[in-house]
Amino acid sequence: MNKKVFLVVMAALLSSKGLLADEQPKHFTGEETVVTATKTINSISNAGGASVTVITSAEIRASGKHTVEDLLKGVAGIDVSANGGPGSMTSLFIRGGDAKNTLVLIDGVPVNDPATTNRTASLSNLTLDNVEKIEVVRGSLSVLYGSNATAGVINILTKKGDGPMKSYAGIEGGAYGTYKINGSVSGKTGKSAYSLSLARLKSDGFSFADDRNPRIPHSGNTSEKDGYENTTLSGSYSYELAPSSVLETTFRYTDASVRYDESANGYTGDRFTYVWPSYVANPAGMKEQHNDSRQYVGRVAYKNCGKVIGNTLFVQFTNEERTDFDNDGVKTNTFTGKMQEIGWQGDMQVTDANMVTVGLSGKNESMNYHDFVWGAPLIDKSVLSGNIWLQDQWSVDNLKVVAGVRYEDNEIFGSKVTARVAPSYRIGETVLKASYGTGFLAPSLYQLYSDYGSETLKPETSTGIDAGVEHRFRDNLRAGITWFRSVYDDRIDFDMVTWKYAQVAGTSKSRGIESFIEWQPLRALQLAMNYTHNKTEDPLGVQLVRRPENKVGISGRYRIGKSAAVGAGMQWVDERKEVASARDSSGTPVGKLPDYFLLNLNGSYNLSEKVELYGRIDNVFNTWYEEAWGYATPGRSAYAGVKVAF
């Protein structure tokens, strides 16, 4: 990392001056609306001791980013690593937990794929089209969401129709032969509200084999570009049946394709967690392989909201199919993961200070793995589960308490009870907060029934605790710090000796602090900084892979008059441990990946009330870095576009 450059840019940003901005700060009062922390509509300040980050529509628009993955890289407590460019396998770690310990939702619908090795979400294909905001809740939420929510939950909320009809169309292009066209229409007519968005993203990409890394072998044809395509259709519709009753639907469809290099050990895609690239044995005339994926996400809900009692009946589903093709374009295998869930949630306002919520649901998850080389399905399994949960929210003067308990029954592993309590207390402009929760994570169907799995696996169990303080110094300055600790027992991981998934005997731990400061020194200037320290260790005291101990993020946005704005985002990521199987061309263990610093710039200009020009430059200093050993990351790259409202 170039520390002099880092300090110079920080000083320049912090000394900037400007005029009154239309965009107001978001965090100074804590009154942003959130639903993920309690499954009820609350402000952050009324969600008890939950650690919540909200990425607003203004921030999403200003970032110029295409994907959820890229946007989350700047959030405190979150680490993201990708095995290559757009569309490649991506792992996301919250507070040092494994990727499988994070649950991802789209409008409340779980999108963790039952057909992935670890039942993780396919973040690589989640674009920001039609996204209104993203809510991140750190800490165990198994009480509300069950398995996979042991480290945190990310809820991607899409735009809903409201007011007169409005529409826009946009086009942009830039580095690596990237272009994107998109458009949307939304509004409300009478009792009907609607929103519809369509986007097409295509990139020639760059080779996933990192040609800037001289320590990995590059014989064979590994320098060709690995392209990516993504078409996403997203929408919602609601109809007011009565003054207090509404029928809501939401859906999202994604069709994506990514190309990648074949490795000497057969695969560099997303099926096997710890297969690392080794290109030395590849033939000189090697062709690309590719993967096609299709994802369907849907939800239908009936809501009746009275003054005292509210009821929600819902049906929701996901269906994700991924197909691999060999270097001759022949289909080799297909992974299909499905989820169907039906449930009910009831909310009762017992008193002005007390709300009780009860929920129950039944869920079916299934996985089909068909190998066309062998000509038969190798895995065709499903699992049923049911749950009932109770949550109580108290608000007594300056004390807020959220507490809950959940009973879940899994047809394979039996029943499990989890609990959570999250209090907060306000003293003037200071808020003290804490949370404690227990969680469990059932093995994935792949971990149980594949050739790399074992039916003797049992669920992971975990506990998570945090405590913090936030203080508003002035109307334009707020800061906070939170200490956290997570413990995972019987953690499931891939054993490189047996080449199977196995239970890690003992306790894996993660502990650290998350801190932030947000400041608006001038009405035209908004600044934010976060710092995360996270120390992880397995039962032998060894650091967990790809979790940096330290990470710093800084962002700023400056309004120039009423028509223009510029922004900057800076990130420093500490060195990270790599898996023992990672070797360089001489066979020497890699050990750790070096730290890195990135600077990204963005800007926008309104030609008129209906025409906006925007652009961004990523990795301004053309920094070389890797998020996973041997896989390339983008160098300096620029993008620009225009958006027209109708």
Short mmCIF file of N, CA and C in Angstrom, two decimals, residues 255-353:
data_model
loop_
_atom_site.label_atom_id
_atom_site.label_comp_id
_atom_site.label_asym_id
_atom_site.label_seq_id
_atom_site.Cartn_x
_atom_site.Cartn_y
_atom_site.Cartn_z
N ASP A 255 -30.91 -13.90 -15.96
CA ASP A 255 -30.30 -14.85 -16.89
C ASP A 255 -28.87 -14.38 -17.12
N ALA A 256 -27.89 -15.16 -16.66
CA ALA A 256 -26.49 -14.72 -16.70
C ALA A 256 -25.61 -15.82 -17.28
N SER A 257 -24.47 -15.39 -17.84
CA SER A 257 -23.50 -16.33 -18.40
C SER A 257 -22.11 -15.78 -18.17
N VAL A 258 -21.18 -16.65 -17.76
CA VAL A 258 -19.80 -16.23 -17.53
C VAL A 258 -18.86 -17.26 -18.14
N ARG A 259 -17.76 -16.78 -18.72
CA ARG A 259 -16.72 -17.66 -19.26
C ARG A 259 -15.54 -17.67 -18.30
N TYR A 260 -14.79 -18.78 -18.30
CA TYR A 260 -13.68 -18.89 -17.37
C TYR A 260 -12.65 -19.85 -17.96
N ASP A 261 -11.45 -19.82 -17.36
CA ASP A 261 -10.35 -20.66 -17.82
C ASP A 261 -10.42 -22.03 -17.18
N GLU A 262 -10.18 -23.06 -17.97
CA GLU A 262 -10.03 -24.41 -17.43
C GLU A 262 -8.65 -24.51 -16.80
N SER A 263 -8.59 -25.19 -15.65
CA SER A 263 -7.30 -25.33 -14.97
C SER A 263 -6.79 -26.76 -15.11
N ALA A 264 -5.54 -26.93 -14.73
CA ALA A 264 -4.95 -28.26 -14.83
C ALA A 264 -5.64 -29.24 -13.89
N ASN A 265 -6.18 -28.73 -12.77
CA ASN A 265 -6.89 -29.63 -11.87
C ASN A 265 -8.37 -29.68 -12.20
N GLY A 266 -8.75 -29.18 -13.40
CA GLY A 266 -10.06 -29.48 -13.94
C GLY A 266 -11.11 -28.40 -13.82
N TYR A 267 -11.02 -27.50 -12.84
CA TYR A 267 -12.11 -26.55 -12.68
C TYR A 267 -11.66 -25.35 -11.87
N THR A 268 -12.06 -24.17 -12.31
CA THR A 268 -11.80 -22.98 -11.51
C THR A 268 -13.08 -22.21 -11.27
N GLY A 269 -14.20 -22.88 -11.36
CA GLY A 269 -15.49 -22.24 -11.18
C GLY A 269 -15.92 -22.25 -9.73
N ASP A 270 -17.24 -22.44 -9.49
CA ASP A 270 -17.76 -22.23 -8.15
C ASP A 270 -18.25 -23.49 -7.45
N ARG A 271 -17.86 -24.65 -7.92
CA ARG A 271 -18.40 -25.86 -7.32
C ARG A 271 -17.59 -26.32 -6.09
N PHE A 272 -16.27 -26.23 -6.19
CA PHE A 272 -15.45 -26.75 -5.11
C PHE A 272 -14.74 -25.59 -4.42
N THR A 273 -14.86 -25.58 -3.10
CA THR A 273 -14.43 -24.42 -2.34
C THR A 273 -12.93 -24.14 -2.47
N TYR A 274 -12.12 -25.17 -2.42
CA TYR A 274 -10.69 -24.95 -2.35
C TYR A 274 -9.93 -25.62 -3.48
N VAL A 275 -10.37 -25.42 -4.71
CA VAL A 275 -9.62 -25.86 -5.87
C VAL A 275 -8.96 -24.63 -6.46
N TRP A 276 -7.64 -24.63 -6.54
CA TRP A 276 -6.92 -23.41 -6.91
C TRP A 276 -6.33 -23.53 -8.30
N PRO A 277 -6.18 -22.42 -9.00
CA PRO A 277 -5.74 -22.47 -10.40
C PRO A 277 -4.30 -22.96 -10.54
N SER A 278 -4.09 -23.80 -11.51
CA SER A 278 -2.75 -24.28 -11.85
C SER A 278 -2.73 -24.47 -13.36
N TYR A 279 -2.16 -23.51 -14.08
CA TYR A 279 -2.30 -23.47 -15.52
C TYR A 279 -1.15 -24.13 -16.27
N VAL A 280 -0.18 -24.66 -15.56
CA VAL A 280 1.03 -25.12 -16.21
C VAL A 280 0.79 -26.28 -17.17
N ALA A 281 -0.22 -27.12 -16.89
CA ALA A 281 -0.44 -28.30 -17.73
C ALA A 281 -1.49 -28.07 -18.81
N ASN A 282 -1.99 -26.88 -18.94
CA ASN A 282 -3.03 -26.64 -19.93
C ASN A 282 -2.47 -26.66 -21.34
N PRO A 283 -3.18 -27.24 -22.30
CA PRO A 283 -2.73 -27.24 -23.69
C PRO A 283 -2.75 -25.85 -24.28
N ALA A 284 -1.86 -25.61 -25.22
CA ALA A 284 -1.73 -24.27 -25.80
C ALA A 284 -2.99 -23.83 -26.52
N GLY A 285 -3.74 -24.77 -27.06
CA GLY A 285 -4.95 -24.41 -27.81
C GLY A 285 -6.21 -24.51 -26.99
N MET A 286 -6.11 -24.43 -25.66
CA MET A 286 -7.26 -24.60 -24.80
C MET A 286 -8.34 -23.56 -25.07
N LYS A 287 -9.62 -23.99 -25.07
CA LYS A 287 -10.74 -23.08 -25.24
C LYS A 287 -11.33 -22.74 -23.88
N GLU A 288 -12.19 -21.73 -23.87
CA GLU A 288 -12.86 -21.35 -22.64
C GLU A 288 -13.98 -22.31 -22.30
N GLN A 289 -14.24 -22.45 -21.01
CA GLN A 289 -15.46 -23.07 -20.54
C GLN A 289 -16.43 -21.96 -20.18
N HIS A 290 -17.69 -22.31 -19.96
CA HIS A 290 -18.60 -21.27 -19.48
C HIS A 290 -19.72 -21.88 -18.66
N ASN A 291 -20.36 -21.00 -17.90
CA ASN A 291 -21.46 -21.38 -17.03
C ASN A 291 -22.65 -20.47 -17.30
N ASP A 292 -23.82 -21.06 -17.48
CA ASP A 292 -25.06 -20.31 -17.63
C ASP A 292 -25.89 -20.49 -16.36
N SER A 293 -26.53 -19.42 -15.91
CA SER A 293 -27.38 -19.53 -14.73
C SER A 293 -28.67 -18.74 -14.92
N ARG A 294 -29.72 -19.27 -14.35
CA ARG A 294 -31.03 -18.61 -14.37
C ARG A 294 -31.60 -18.65 -12.96
N GLN A 295 -32.06 -17.50 -12.50
CA GLN A 295 -32.62 -17.41 -11.16
C GLN A 295 -34.00 -16.77 -11.20
N TYR A 296 -34.95 -17.42 -10.51
CA TYR A 296 -36.30 -16.89 -10.37
C TYR A 296 -36.55 -16.67 -8.87
N VAL A 297 -37.06 -15.50 -8.53
CA VAL A 297 -37.41 -15.19 -7.14
C VAL A 297 -38.81 -14.58 -7.15
N GLY A 298 -39.71 -15.09 -6.30
CA GLY A 298 -41.07 -14.57 -6.29
C GLY A 298 -41.70 -14.62 -4.92
N ARG A 299 -42.66 -13.74 -4.70
CA ARG A 299 -43.38 -13.68 -3.42
C ARG A 299 -44.78 -13.11 -3.67
N VAL A 300 -45.77 -13.72 -3.06
CA VAL A 300 -47.14 -13.20 -3.04
C VAL A 300 -47.57 -13.13 -1.59
N ALA A 301 -48.10 -11.97 -1.17
CA ALA A 301 -48.47 -11.79 0.23
C ALA A 301 -49.79 -11.05 0.33
N TYR A 302 -50.60 -11.48 1.29
CA TYR A 302 -51.82 -10.76 1.65
C TYR A 302 -51.60 -10.14 3.01
N LYS A 303 -51.79 -8.82 3.11
CA LYS A 303 -51.58 -8.12 4.36
C LYS A 303 -52.86 -7.42 4.80
N ASN A 304 -53.17 -7.61 6.08
CA ASN A 304 -54.29 -6.91 6.70
C ASN A 304 -53.76 -6.20 7.92
N CYS A 305 -53.81 -4.88 7.89
CA CYS A 305 -53.16 -4.09 8.93
C CYS A 305 -54.20 -3.26 9.68
N GLY A 306 -54.62 -3.74 10.84
CA GLY A 306 -55.52 -2.97 11.69
C GLY A 306 -54.75 -2.10 12.65
N LYS A 307 -55.48 -1.37 13.50
CA LYS A 307 -54.81 -0.49 14.47
C LYS A 307 -54.11 -1.28 15.56
N VAL A 308 -54.63 -2.47 15.86
CA VAL A 308 -54.06 -3.27 16.94
C VAL A 308 -53.42 -4.54 16.42
N ILE A 309 -54.04 -5.20 15.44
CA ILE A 309 -53.56 -6.49 14.96
C ILE A 309 -53.28 -6.41 13.46
N GLY A 310 -52.18 -6.97 13.06
CA GLY A 310 -51.84 -7.07 11.65
C GLY A 310 -51.53 -8.52 11.30
N ASN A 311 -51.95 -8.94 10.12
CA ASN A 311 -51.71 -10.30 9.66
C ASN A 311 -51.09 -10.28 8.27
N THR A 312 -50.14 -11.18 8.06
CA THR A 312 -49.53 -11.34 6.74
C THR A 312 -49.49 -12.83 6.40
N LEU A 313 -50.12 -13.20 5.31
CA LEU A 313 -50.03 -14.54 4.76
C LEU A 313 -49.17 -14.47 3.51
N PHE A 314 -48.22 -15.39 3.36
CA PHE A 314 -47.32 -15.28 2.21
C PHE A 314 -46.95 -16.63 1.65
N VAL A 315 -46.64 -16.61 0.35
CA VAL A 315 -46.05 -17.74 -0.35
C VAL A 315 -44.86 -17.18 -1.11
N GLN A 316 -43.70 -17.82 -0.99
CA GLN A 316 -42.52 -17.32 -1.68
C GLN A 316 -41.68 -18.49 -2.18
N PHE A 317 -40.88 -18.21 -3.22
CA PHE A 317 -40.11 -19.29 -3.81
C PHE A 317 -38.85 -18.74 -4.47
N THR A 318 -37.87 -19.62 -4.65
CA THR A 318 -36.70 -19.35 -5.50
C THR A 318 -36.42 -20.59 -6.32
N ASN A 319 -35.86 -20.36 -7.48
CA ASN A 319 -35.46 -21.46 -8.36
C ASN A 319 -34.20 -21.00 -9.09
N GLU A 320 -33.10 -21.70 -8.87
CA GLU A 320 -31.84 -21.31 -9.52
C GLU A 320 -31.24 -22.53 -10.21
N GLU A 321 -30.96 -22.35 -11.49
CA GLU A 321 -30.38 -23.43 -12.28
C GLU A 321 -29.08 -22.96 -12.90
N ARG A 322 -28.00 -23.72 -12.68
CA ARG A 322 -26.69 -23.40 -13.24
C ARG A 322 -26.22 -24.57 -14.08
N THR A 323 -25.77 -24.28 -15.29
CA THR A 323 -25.31 -25.31 -16.21
C THR A 323 -23.89 -25.02 -16.64
N ASP A 324 -23.02 -26.03 -16.56
CA ASP A 324 -21.64 -25.90 -16.99
C ASP A 324 -21.46 -26.54 -18.36
N PHE A 325 -20.62 -25.90 -19.18
CA PHE A 325 -20.28 -26.40 -20.51
C PHE A 325 -18.77 -26.57 -20.60
N ASP A 326 -18.31 -27.62 -21.28
CA ASP A 326 -16.87 -27.83 -21.40
C ASP A 326 -16.30 -26.93 -22.49
N ASN A 327 -14.99 -27.10 -22.78
CA ASN A 327 -14.34 -26.19 -23.71
C ASN A 327 -14.73 -26.43 -25.16
N ASP A 328 -15.59 -27.42 -25.42
CA ASP A 328 -16.15 -27.61 -26.76
C ASP A 328 -17.61 -27.19 -26.83
N GLY A 329 -18.11 -26.59 -25.75
CA GLY A 329 -19.49 -26.14 -25.72
C GLY A 329 -20.50 -27.22 -25.40
N VAL A 330 -20.02 -28.38 -24.92
CA VAL A 330 -20.90 -29.49 -24.58
C VAL A 330 -21.31 -29.39 -23.12
N LYS A 331 -22.62 -29.56 -22.86
CA LYS A 331 -23.13 -29.50 -21.50
C LYS A 331 -22.54 -30.63 -20.66
N THR A 332 -21.98 -30.28 -19.50
CA THR A 332 -21.37 -31.29 -18.65
C THR A 332 -22.20 -31.60 -17.41
N ASN A 333 -22.77 -30.59 -16.78
CA ASN A 333 -23.61 -30.84 -15.61
C ASN A 333 -24.53 -29.68 -15.33
N THR A 334 -25.56 -29.95 -14.55
CA THR A 334 -26.53 -28.93 -14.17
C THR A 334 -26.81 -29.04 -12.67
N PHE A 335 -26.78 -27.90 -11.99
CA PHE A 335 -27.15 -27.82 -10.59
C PHE A 335 -28.45 -27.02 -10.48
N THR A 336 -29.47 -27.60 -9.88
CA THR A 336 -30.75 -26.90 -9.72
C THR A 336 -31.13 -26.87 -8.25
N GLY A 337 -31.31 -25.68 -7.70
CA GLY A 337 -31.73 -25.52 -6.32
C GLY A 337 -33.08 -24.82 -6.26
N LYS A 338 -33.98 -25.34 -5.44
CA LYS A 338 -35.33 -24.77 -5.32
C LYS A 338 -35.70 -24.60 -3.85
N MET A 339 -36.50 -23.57 -3.60
CA MET A 339 -37.04 -23.33 -2.27
C MET A 339 -38.48 -22.87 -2.40
N GLN A 340 -39.38 -23.49 -1.64
CA GLN A 340 -40.77 -23.03 -1.55
C GLN A 340 -41.12 -22.89 -0.08
N GLU A 341 -41.77 -21.78 0.26
CA GLU A 341 -42.13 -21.53 1.66
C GLU A 341 -43.51 -20.90 1.74
N ILE A 342 -44.30 -21.34 2.68
CA ILE A 342 -45.60 -20.74 2.96
C ILE A 342 -45.65 -20.42 4.45
N GLY A 343 -46.18 -19.24 4.79
CA GLY A 343 -46.14 -18.86 6.19
C GLY A 343 -47.12 -17.77 6.55
N TRP A 344 -47.13 -17.46 7.82
CA TRP A 344 -48.00 -16.42 8.38
C TRP A 344 -47.22 -15.66 9.45
N GLN A 345 -47.47 -14.36 9.51
CA GLN A 345 -46.92 -13.51 10.58
C GLN A 345 -48.02 -12.65 11.14
N GLY A 346 -48.12 -12.63 12.46
CA GLY A 346 -49.11 -11.79 13.13
C GLY A 346 -48.44 -10.80 14.06
N ASP A 347 -48.86 -9.54 13.98
CA ASP A 347 -48.31 -8.48 14.82
C ASP A 347 -49.42 -7.89 15.68
N MET A 348 -49.19 -7.83 16.98
CA MET A 348 -50.19 -7.27 17.90
C MET A 348 -49.58 -6.13 18.69
N GLN A 349 -50.21 -4.96 18.59
CA GLN A 349 -49.79 -3.81 19.37
C GLN A 349 -50.51 -3.89 20.71
N VAL A 350 -49.90 -4.57 21.68
CA VAL A 350 -50.52 -4.82 22.97
C VAL A 350 -50.77 -3.52 23.72
N THR A 351 -49.77 -2.68 23.78
CA THR A 351 -49.88 -1.33 24.33
C THR A 351 -49.06 -0.41 23.45
N ASP A 352 -49.10 0.87 23.76
CA ASP A 352 -48.27 1.81 22.98
C ASP A 352 -46.80 1.47 23.11
N ALA A 353 -46.43 0.79 24.18
CA ALA A 353 -45.02 0.50 24.44
C ALA A 353 -44.63 -0.94 24.15
#
